Short mmCIF file of C-alpha atoms in Angstrom, two decimals:
data_model
loop_
_atom_site.label_atom_id
_atom_site.label_comp_id
_atom_site.label_asym_id
_atom_site.label_seq_id
_atom_site.Cartn_x
_atom_site.Cartn_y
_atom_site.Cartn_z
CA MET A 1 124.05 93.97 126.14
CA ASN A 2 121.62 95.62 128.55
CA ILE A 3 121.41 99.31 129.38
CA GLN A 4 123.24 98.94 132.70
CA GLU A 5 126.20 97.18 131.06
CA PHE A 6 126.29 99.68 128.21
CA ILE A 7 126.27 102.83 130.36
CA SER A 8 128.75 101.36 132.86
CA GLN A 9 131.35 101.51 130.06
CA TYR A 10 131.19 105.30 129.87
CA THR A 11 134.47 107.02 130.65
CA ASN A 12 133.22 110.53 129.97
CA HIS A 13 130.06 112.53 130.65
CA PRO A 14 127.27 111.75 128.16
CA ILE A 15 125.57 114.42 126.09
CA LEU A 16 121.82 114.26 125.55
CA PHE A 17 120.43 115.11 122.11
CA ILE A 18 116.75 115.84 122.73
CA GLY A 19 113.90 115.92 120.19
CA SER A 20 110.19 116.69 120.26
CA GLY A 21 109.26 113.24 121.56
CA PHE A 22 110.75 114.23 124.91
CA SER A 23 108.28 117.11 125.28
CA PHE A 24 105.45 114.84 124.15
CA ARG A 25 106.31 112.43 126.94
CA TYR A 26 106.10 114.98 129.73
CA LEU A 27 103.99 117.98 128.65
CA GLU A 28 100.26 118.37 128.09
CA ASN A 29 100.50 121.16 125.52
CA THR A 30 102.90 120.12 122.81
CA TYR A 31 102.69 119.54 119.05
CA THR A 32 104.34 117.77 116.19
CA TRP A 33 105.62 120.16 113.54
CA ASN A 34 102.69 119.21 111.31
CA ASN A 35 100.14 119.70 114.11
CA LEU A 36 101.68 123.00 115.18
CA LEU A 37 101.34 124.48 111.70
CA SER A 38 97.82 123.10 111.40
CA LYS A 39 96.90 124.64 114.77
CA VAL A 40 98.07 128.09 113.63
CA CYS A 41 95.93 127.82 110.50
CA GLU A 42 92.89 126.57 112.37
CA ASP A 43 93.13 129.44 114.86
CA LEU A 44 93.39 132.00 112.06
CA TRP A 45 90.99 130.60 109.44
CA GLY A 46 88.63 128.53 111.61
CA ASN A 47 89.44 125.06 110.28
CA ASP A 48 92.28 123.02 108.77
CA GLU A 49 91.23 123.30 105.13
CA HIS A 50 93.49 126.23 104.23
CA TYR A 51 96.38 124.36 105.83
CA LEU A 52 95.60 121.31 103.71
CA ASP A 53 95.48 123.51 100.59
CA ILE A 54 98.96 124.84 101.37
CA LYS A 55 100.29 121.33 102.01
CA ALA A 56 98.85 120.15 98.70
CA LYS A 57 100.71 122.91 96.83
CA CYS A 58 104.00 121.99 98.53
CA THR A 59 103.74 118.20 98.27
CA GLN A 60 106.19 116.69 95.79
CA PRO A 61 105.33 113.94 93.26
CA ASN A 62 106.84 111.29 95.56
CA GLY A 63 104.46 112.32 98.36
CA TYR A 64 107.04 114.16 100.46
CA CYS A 65 105.90 117.50 101.86
CA PRO A 66 108.68 119.86 103.06
CA LEU A 67 107.09 121.46 106.12
CA ASP A 68 109.63 124.27 106.19
CA GLN A 69 108.18 125.45 102.85
CA VAL A 70 104.66 125.10 104.26
CA ALA A 71 105.75 127.19 107.25
CA SER A 72 107.09 129.90 104.93
CA ILE A 73 103.73 130.29 103.23
CA ILE A 74 101.81 130.26 106.51
CA GLU A 75 104.15 132.83 108.03
CA ARG A 76 103.66 135.21 105.13
CA GLU A 77 99.86 134.88 105.11
CA PHE A 78 99.57 134.96 108.92
CA ASN A 79 101.66 138.13 109.21
CA GLN A 80 99.70 139.84 106.44
CA SER A 81 96.38 138.88 107.99
CA LEU A 82 97.30 140.30 111.40
CA GLU A 83 98.65 143.45 109.80
CA MET A 84 95.24 144.05 108.23
CA ASP A 85 93.35 143.34 111.47
CA ARG A 86 95.13 145.36 114.18
CA ASP A 87 92.69 144.91 117.05
CA GLY A 88 91.02 141.63 116.14
CA LYS A 89 91.39 138.15 117.59
CA PHE A 90 95.19 138.41 117.65
CA LYS A 91 95.40 141.89 119.17
CA ALA A 92 97.79 140.66 121.87
CA ILE A 93 100.22 139.38 119.23
CA ASN A 94 100.05 142.71 117.39
CA ASP A 95 100.67 144.52 120.69
CA ILE A 96 103.88 142.55 121.17
CA PHE A 97 104.92 143.11 117.56
CA TYR A 98 104.50 146.90 117.66
CA ASP A 99 106.08 147.19 121.10
CA LYS A 100 109.20 145.39 119.83
CA MET A 101 109.24 147.45 116.63
CA ARG A 102 109.22 150.67 118.66
CA GLY A 103 112.23 149.30 120.50
CA GLY A 104 114.07 148.58 117.24
CA THR A 105 113.46 144.81 117.10
CA THR A 106 111.75 143.23 114.10
CA LEU A 107 109.80 140.06 114.86
CA SER A 108 107.53 137.70 112.95
CA ARG A 109 103.98 137.74 114.32
CA PHE A 110 103.77 134.09 113.24
CA LYS A 111 106.70 133.12 115.48
CA VAL A 112 105.40 135.21 118.37
CA TYR A 113 102.12 133.28 118.20
CA ILE A 114 103.93 129.93 118.11
CA SER A 115 105.89 130.95 121.21
CA LYS A 116 102.59 131.52 122.99
CA LEU A 117 101.15 128.17 121.89
CA ILE A 118 104.04 126.17 123.37
CA GLY A 119 105.09 128.48 126.18
CA ASP A 120 103.10 126.88 129.01
CA LEU A 121 104.84 124.07 130.91
CA THR A 122 101.92 121.98 132.12
CA TYR A 123 103.24 118.56 133.07
CA LYS A 124 101.30 115.38 132.45
CA PRO A 125 100.10 113.53 135.55
CA ASP A 126 102.23 110.68 136.93
CA VAL A 127 105.54 111.82 135.36
CA ASN A 128 107.12 113.20 138.53
CA GLY A 129 108.71 109.91 139.58
CA GLU A 130 110.43 109.47 136.23
CA LEU A 131 111.58 113.09 136.15
CA ASP A 132 112.93 112.80 139.71
CA GLU A 133 115.24 110.04 138.47
CA LEU A 134 116.34 112.21 135.54
CA LYS A 135 117.14 115.09 137.90
CA LYS A 136 119.40 112.76 139.91
CA ALA A 137 121.38 112.17 136.71
CA ARG A 138 122.06 115.88 136.16
CA LYS A 139 125.47 115.67 137.83
CA ASN A 140 126.63 113.24 135.13
CA ILE A 141 125.21 114.99 132.04
CA GLY A 142 127.87 117.00 130.22
CA SER A 143 125.48 119.12 128.20
CA ILE A 144 122.29 118.96 126.14
CA ILE A 145 121.63 119.65 122.46
CA THR A 146 118.04 120.15 121.39
CA THR A 147 115.94 121.17 118.41
CA ASN A 148 112.98 121.94 120.71
CA TYR A 149 111.75 125.50 121.14
CA ASP A 150 110.16 125.13 124.59
CA CYS A 151 111.81 125.60 127.99
CA LEU A 152 111.15 122.15 129.43
CA LEU A 153 114.83 121.21 129.62
CA GLU A 154 115.75 124.42 131.41
CA ASP A 155 113.00 123.68 133.94
CA ILE A 156 114.24 120.13 134.58
CA PHE A 157 118.00 120.59 134.51
CA GLY A 158 118.60 124.21 135.45
CA PHE A 159 121.30 124.39 132.77
CA ASN A 160 122.19 127.61 130.96
CA PRO A 161 120.41 127.88 127.57
CA LEU A 162 122.53 128.93 124.60
CA ILE A 163 120.88 130.30 121.46
CA GLY A 164 122.35 131.34 118.12
CA ASN A 165 125.90 132.69 118.16
CA ASN A 166 126.04 132.43 121.96
CA ILE A 167 126.78 128.75 121.36
CA LEU A 168 130.20 129.70 119.99
CA LEU A 169 131.07 131.67 123.12
CA SER A 170 129.94 128.98 125.50
CA ASN A 171 131.32 126.74 128.17
CA PRO A 172 130.19 123.37 126.82
CA TYR A 173 129.56 121.77 130.21
CA GLY A 174 126.24 122.38 131.92
CA SER A 175 124.66 124.10 128.89
CA ILE A 176 121.63 123.54 126.66
CA TYR A 177 122.45 124.12 123.00
CA LYS A 178 119.15 125.26 121.46
CA ILE A 179 120.24 124.93 117.85
CA HIS A 180 116.81 125.75 116.36
CA GLY A 181 116.17 128.65 118.70
CA CYS A 182 113.89 129.20 121.67
CA ILE A 183 110.54 130.77 122.51
CA THR A 184 112.40 133.23 124.73
CA ASP A 185 113.99 134.79 121.63
CA VAL A 186 111.60 134.30 118.71
CA SER A 187 113.90 136.20 116.33
CA LYS A 188 116.23 133.19 116.39
CA MET A 189 113.63 130.44 115.94
CA ILE A 190 114.35 128.20 112.93
CA ILE A 191 111.00 127.26 111.34
CA THR A 192 110.69 128.37 107.72
CA ALA A 193 112.60 127.39 104.60
CA GLU A 194 114.38 130.76 104.67
CA ASP A 195 115.39 130.14 108.29
CA TYR A 196 116.96 126.80 107.42
CA VAL A 197 118.90 128.29 104.49
CA GLN A 198 120.37 130.92 106.81
CA PHE A 199 121.04 128.27 109.45
CA ASP A 200 123.02 126.13 107.00
CA GLU A 201 124.98 129.16 105.77
CA ARG A 202 125.85 130.67 109.14
CA TYR A 203 126.21 127.78 111.55
CA GLU A 204 129.21 125.89 110.20
CA LEU A 205 131.27 126.78 113.28
CA ILE A 206 128.50 125.59 115.59
CA ARG A 207 128.39 122.26 113.77
CA ALA A 208 132.17 121.98 114.12
CA GLN A 209 131.90 122.58 117.87
CA MET A 210 129.21 119.92 118.21
CA LEU A 211 131.32 117.53 116.13
CA SER A 212 134.08 117.79 118.72
CA MET A 213 131.57 116.90 121.43
CA PHE A 214 130.33 113.88 119.43
CA ILE A 215 133.86 112.54 119.12
CA HIS A 216 134.79 112.86 122.78
CA ASN A 217 131.53 112.12 124.60
CA PRO A 218 128.82 109.47 124.50
CA ILE A 219 125.71 110.80 122.74
CA ILE A 220 122.20 109.68 123.73
CA PHE A 221 119.35 110.59 121.39
CA ILE A 222 115.98 110.87 123.15
CA GLY A 223 112.75 111.97 121.50
CA TYR A 224 113.75 111.13 117.93
CA GLY A 225 112.77 108.27 115.68
CA ILE A 226 114.90 106.76 112.95
CA GLY A 227 114.48 109.58 110.51
CA GLU A 228 115.97 112.60 108.82
CA ASN A 229 117.28 114.29 111.98
CA ILE A 230 119.42 111.32 113.00
CA GLN A 231 120.64 110.78 109.45
CA LYS A 232 121.50 114.47 109.08
CA VAL A 233 123.63 114.35 112.23
CA LEU A 234 125.43 111.25 110.99
CA ARG A 235 125.96 112.81 107.54
CA THR A 236 127.52 115.86 109.18
CA ILE A 237 129.84 113.77 111.33
CA PHE A 238 131.00 111.45 108.58
CA SER A 239 131.57 114.29 106.14
CA TYR A 240 134.51 115.17 108.42
CA ILE A 241 135.52 111.70 109.63
CA PRO A 242 136.34 108.90 107.16
CA LEU A 243 134.13 105.88 107.80
CA ASN A 244 136.83 103.22 108.09
CA THR A 245 138.91 104.82 110.84
CA PRO A 246 139.31 104.33 114.60
CA GLU A 247 137.68 107.74 115.13
CA ALA A 248 134.59 106.62 113.20
CA ASP A 249 134.39 103.43 115.27
CA LYS A 250 134.57 105.50 118.44
CA VAL A 251 131.71 107.75 117.31
CA ARG A 252 129.55 104.76 116.38
CA HIS A 253 130.21 103.13 119.74
CA ASN A 254 129.33 106.38 121.53
CA PHE A 255 125.91 106.68 119.87
CA LEU A 256 122.76 105.43 121.59
CA LEU A 257 119.33 106.02 120.08
CA VAL A 258 116.50 105.62 122.59
CA GLU A 259 113.36 104.88 120.59
CA TYR A 260 109.94 104.95 122.23
CA GLU A 261 107.97 101.68 122.15
CA LYS A 262 104.69 101.95 124.01
CA GLY A 263 104.37 99.64 127.01
CA SER A 264 107.80 98.03 126.52
CA SER A 265 110.05 97.37 129.51
CA ASN A 266 112.93 96.26 127.28
CA HIS A 267 116.45 96.99 128.55
CA GLU A 268 118.45 95.29 125.80
CA ILE A 269 120.47 97.37 123.35
CA THR A 270 120.60 96.15 119.77
CA ASP A 271 122.50 97.12 116.62
CA HIS A 272 120.73 99.29 114.10
CA ASP A 273 121.96 99.99 110.58
CA ILE A 274 121.44 103.33 108.86
CA ILE A 275 122.45 104.11 105.28
CA VAL A 276 124.42 107.36 105.16
CA LYS A 277 126.08 108.63 101.98
CA GLY A 278 125.71 105.20 100.42
CA SER A 279 127.43 103.44 103.31
CA ASN A 280 126.06 101.38 106.17
CA ILE A 281 126.45 102.97 109.63
CA ARG A 282 125.77 100.72 112.61
CA ILE A 283 124.65 102.43 115.83
CA ASN A 284 123.23 101.29 119.16
CA LYS A 285 119.48 101.38 119.75
CA LEU A 286 117.25 100.89 122.79
CA ARG A 287 113.51 100.46 122.12
CA THR A 288 111.60 100.90 125.37
CA ASP A 289 108.97 102.73 127.38
CA ASP A 290 111.01 102.32 130.58
CA TYR A 291 112.87 105.60 130.63
CA LYS A 292 113.07 105.49 134.42
CA THR A 293 115.62 102.67 134.31
CA LEU A 294 117.65 104.58 131.70
CA TYR A 295 117.76 107.65 133.96
CA GLN A 296 118.66 105.57 137.01
CA ASN A 297 121.66 104.11 135.21
CA LEU A 298 122.78 107.55 134.06
CA ALA A 299 122.68 108.67 137.68
CA THR A 300 124.98 105.85 138.77
CA ILE A 301 127.82 106.59 136.33
CA ASN A 302 130.98 106.60 138.42
CA LEU A 303 133.43 109.19 137.10
CA PRO A 304 136.24 110.95 139.02
CA ILE A 305 134.55 114.36 138.67
CA SER A 306 130.99 115.51 138.13
CA ALA A 307 130.02 117.38 134.97
CA MET A 308 129.15 120.48 136.98
CA ASP A 309 132.59 120.51 138.63
CA VAL A 310 134.17 120.25 135.17
CA ARG A 311 132.21 123.37 134.24
CA LYS A 312 133.57 125.19 137.29
CA VAL A 313 137.14 124.20 136.43
CA GLN A 314 136.68 125.31 132.81
CA SER A 315 135.49 128.69 134.03
CA VAL A 316 138.64 129.06 136.13
CA VAL A 317 140.88 128.03 133.21
CA LYS A 318 139.06 130.50 130.95
CA GLU A 319 139.88 133.29 133.39
CA ILE A 320 143.53 132.19 133.45
CA TYR A 321 143.62 132.33 129.63
CA ALA A 322 142.11 135.81 129.76
CA GLY A 323 144.94 137.09 131.94
CA GLY A 324 143.12 137.03 135.27
CA THR A 325 144.71 137.25 138.70
CA ILE A 326 144.34 133.55 139.59
CA LYS A 327 147.60 132.08 140.92
CA VAL A 328 148.66 128.68 139.52
CA MET A 329 151.11 126.44 141.40
CA ILE A 330 152.49 123.25 139.85
CA THR A 331 154.31 121.30 142.54
CA GLU A 332 155.84 118.46 140.51
CA ASN A 333 156.79 117.48 137.01
CA ILE A 334 153.28 116.64 135.83
CA ASP A 335 154.62 114.89 132.71
CA ASP A 336 156.03 112.16 134.98
CA LEU A 337 152.74 111.52 136.80
CA LYS A 338 150.04 109.09 135.80
CA ASN A 339 146.55 110.56 135.49
CA SER A 340 145.38 108.55 138.47
CA ASP A 341 148.06 110.24 140.63
CA LYS A 342 147.14 113.79 139.65
CA ILE A 343 144.94 116.04 141.80
CA LEU A 344 143.61 119.43 140.77
CA ALA A 345 142.73 121.60 143.77
CA ILE A 346 140.96 124.94 143.35
CA GLY A 347 140.12 127.16 146.28
CA SER A 348 141.15 130.13 148.36
CA LYS A 349 144.84 130.62 149.19
CA LYS A 350 143.64 131.03 152.77
CA THR A 351 142.34 127.46 152.94
CA LEU A 352 144.71 125.54 150.64
CA SER A 353 148.30 124.74 151.54
CA TYR A 354 151.04 122.54 150.14
CA GLN A 355 153.41 120.65 152.41
CA PHE A 356 156.68 119.11 151.22
#
């Protein structure tokens, strides 16, 4: 099945799950997690050797190095170093730290510096055409979930960013769920081992909300490879949904992993098997470098209502729930009507009328 055939089956607005590869595709100044931590160390100590020493201490016998533990050590040493050198190379970071402290906000100097490293949105040359096609698809994108800290998605989509507990109070349509935090609020950035422990302890309700989205909407992963992030999402989903159920089949069918393959113009979607909790999970995968065609097909999804209009309707319904002054008129027995015969009209009582 090709991408056009696959997306034409959508009956609901897709949700994009965006990883760091997305920023790598479009921005000049972006880093892998490993390179970001190395950059911080190089800027502080002059080369990468201290970073390599820290990695060596954290690397497990099987060769795996948990970078969240590396980040914890770097954060502690970075913060201590700047504390001992008030007006040195990182004076500007100390200025921000002390200004926030005087205002009653405690920040990590380490995270403040990271926010500065990735804060500039300098686009790569020759990406405007591809991004123009993505912007045309905005009307059909329900919402976005991302682990990225930068503000690239806000710049492209104009959606409302949600960070931390604000996710629980959100309107899911037309929002960017920044589940690992954002450079605009460094106190909520999830980077260190301690951050991830707190995240796992406090964000159960957020995961439950995202689970509902995964069940009801198509999910397109962009900027991730086949790795721990994808498997962690699948583990979370199938810890709530038994594997051999119609609901599980629906989730699997809704999943599309877009995997970057340099120079490829492939449009064919294939099956890909992932082992989760000892069981085989089959999802859909597209390996390509032709993201423009993907975006063009997302823009042509033909649904009765745009995602942004759904958001507007949800806002109206929320006000009705809250006891607002909006008048609701139901003209017929809606239980006797087919969905295709129903019309929801929202507007001013001065411009809307009902004739028998």
